[in-house]
Coordinates of C-alpha atoms in Angstrom, one line a residue:
M11 CA 29.8 2.4 45.1
K12 CA 28.5 3.0 48.6
T13 CA 25.1 1.7 49.5
T14 CA 23.7 5.3 49.9
E15 CA 24.9 6.2 46.5
M16 CA 23.5 3.0 45.0
K17 CA 20.2 3.8 46.7
E18 CA 20.1 7.3 45.3
E19 CA 20.9 6.0 41.8
C20 CA 18.2 3.3 42.2
I21 CA 15.7 6.0 43.2
D22 CA 16.6 8.1 40.1
V23 CA 16.1 5.1 37.9
C24 CA 12.8 4.2 39.5
N25 CA 11.6 7.8 39.2
G26 CA 12.5 7.7 35.5
L27 CA 10.5 4.5 35.1
L28 CA 7.7 6.1 37.1
R29 CA 7.6 9.1 34.8
G30 CA 7.3 6.7 31.9
E31 CA 4.4 4.9 33.5
I32 CA 2.6 8.2 34.3
S33 CA 3.1 9.1 30.6
A34 CA 1.6 5.7 29.6
V35 CA -1.5 6.4 31.7
E36 CA -1.9 9.8 30.1
T37 CA -1.4 8.4 26.6
Y38 CA -4.0 5.6 27.1
E39 CA -6.5 8.2 28.4
K40 CA -5.9 10.2 25.2
A41 CA -6.2 7.1 23.0
L42 CA -9.4 6.0 24.7
E43 CA -11.1 9.2 23.2
K44 CA -10.6 7.7 19.7
F45 CA -12.4 4.4 20.2
D46 CA -16.1 3.6 20.3
E47 CA -16.2 -0.2 20.1
V48 CA -16.9 -1.7 23.6
S49 CA -14.4 -4.5 23.2
E50 CA -11.6 -2.1 22.2
V51 CA -12.5 0.4 25.0
T52 CA -12.5 -2.5 27.5
L53 CA -9.0 -3.7 26.4
L54 CA -7.5 -0.2 26.4
T55 CA -9.1 0.6 29.8
E56 CA -7.5 -2.6 31.2
M57 CA -4.1 -1.7 29.8
R58 CA -4.4 1.8 31.3
K59 CA -5.3 0.2 34.6
S60 CA -2.1 -2.0 34.4
H61 CA -0.1 1.2 34.0
Q62 CA -1.9 2.8 36.9
Q63 CA -0.9 -0.3 39.0
S64 CA 2.7 0.1 37.9
V65 CA 2.6 3.8 38.9
Q66 CA 1.4 2.9 42.4
R67 CA 4.0 0.2 42.7
L68 CA 6.9 2.4 41.6
K69 CA 5.7 5.3 43.9
A70 CA 5.6 2.9 46.9
N71 CA 9.0 1.6 45.9
V72 CA 10.6 5.1 45.7
V73 CA 9.1 6.0 49.1
S74 CA 10.3 2.8 50.7
M75 CA 13.9 3.7 49.6
G76 CA 13.5 7.2 51.3
G77 CA 13.0 9.1 48.0
T78 CA 10.3 11.4 46.7
P79 CA 8.3 10.0 43.8
S80 CA 8.0 11.9 40.6
T81 CA 4.5 13.4 40.2
D82 CA 4.4 14.1 36.4
S83 CA 5.5 12.5 33.2
G84 CA 8.3 14.9 32.4
A85 CA 9.8 15.3 29.0
W86 CA 8.8 11.8 27.8
G87 CA 5.2 12.7 28.6
A88 CA 5.3 15.8 26.5
F89 CA 6.7 13.8 23.6
A90 CA 4.2 10.9 24.0
K91 CA 1.3 13.4 24.1
T92 CA 2.5 14.9 20.8
V93 CA 2.8 11.5 19.2
Q94 CA -0.5 10.4 20.5
S95 CA -2.2 13.6 19.3
A96 CA -0.8 13.2 15.9
A97 CA -1.9 9.6 15.8
G98 CA -5.4 10.6 17.0
L99 CA -5.8 12.7 13.9
L100 CA -5.1 9.7 11.7
G101 CA -7.5 7.3 13.4
E102 CA -7.6 4.1 15.5
N103 CA -4.8 2.2 13.7
A104 CA -2.3 5.1 14.2
A105 CA -3.3 5.4 17.8
I106 CA -2.7 1.6 18.3
T107 CA 0.7 1.9 16.6
A108 CA 1.6 4.9 18.9
L109 CA 0.6 2.8 21.9
I110 CA 2.7 -0.1 20.7
Q111 CA 5.7 2.2 20.3
G112 CA 5.1 3.5 23.9
E113 CA 5.0 -0.1 25.2
E114 CA 8.3 -0.8 23.4
H115 CA 9.9 2.2 24.9
G116 CA 8.8 1.1 28.3
I117 CA 10.0 -2.4 27.8
N118 CA 13.4 -1.1 26.7
D119 CA 13.5 1.2 29.8
Y120 CA 12.8 -1.8 32.0
K121 CA 15.5 -3.9 30.3
S122 CA 18.0 -1.1 30.7
A123 CA 17.2 -0.9 34.4
L124 CA 17.7 -4.6 34.8
E125 CA 21.2 -4.2 33.2
N126 CA 22.1 -1.2 35.4
D127 CA 24.5 -2.3 38.2
D128 CA 23.3 0.6 40.4
V129 CA 19.7 -0.7 40.5
M130 CA 19.3 -2.7 43.8
P131 CA 18.4 -6.4 43.6
E132 CA 14.9 -6.0 45.1
C133 CA 14.1 -3.3 42.5
K134 CA 15.3 -5.6 39.7
E135 CA 13.1 -8.4 41.1
M136 CA 10.0 -6.0 41.0
I137 CA 10.9 -5.0 37.4
R138 CA 11.5 -8.6 36.3
N139 CA 8.5 -10.2 38.0
E140 CA 5.8 -7.4 37.8
L141 CA 6.5 -4.4 35.7
L142 CA 8.2 -5.8 32.6
P143 CA 5.7 -8.6 32.2
R144 CA 2.8 -6.1 32.3
A145 CA 4.4 -4.0 29.5
Q146 CA 5.1 -7.1 27.5
T147 CA 1.5 -8.3 27.9
N148 CA 0.2 -4.9 26.9
K149 CA 2.3 -4.9 23.8
R150 CA 1.1 -8.4 22.7
T151 CA -2.5 -7.3 23.3
L152 CA -2.1 -4.2 21.2
E153 CA -0.4 -6.1 18.4
S154 CA -3.3 -8.6 18.4
L155 CA -5.8 -5.7 18.3
R156 CA -3.8 -4.1 15.4
D157 CA -3.7 -7.3 13.5
S158 CA -7.4 -8.2 13.9

């Protein structure tokens, strides 16, 4: 595959990851409406912030490759909003479970990108060293919150 084609594929993959991160920010915003306890609100706000950082990092990465970053969450965002709205009707535990599922989805997307031969090495490094660890930390934090 030519470098130009590889770059285009890498931009597409990164934009897909970006849409997932935008969706995560939206989902955390929705979930925050369901929590009153300061410690829970603080944790969820920090996790939303980590996704906002990932959004900014992915946007900058797409621009650096000459692409145009996605600006919305796309189809995954619509699905995530539906799941989170349903969970919101059932309470905090359901909301946490929905957030865990979202983090798992993101982790799987990052792992798929790492296995994709068309994703450029510098993008894989960013995913491996920054983005994937953030999602894994968020998942562990949510699991602890759920289990407490």
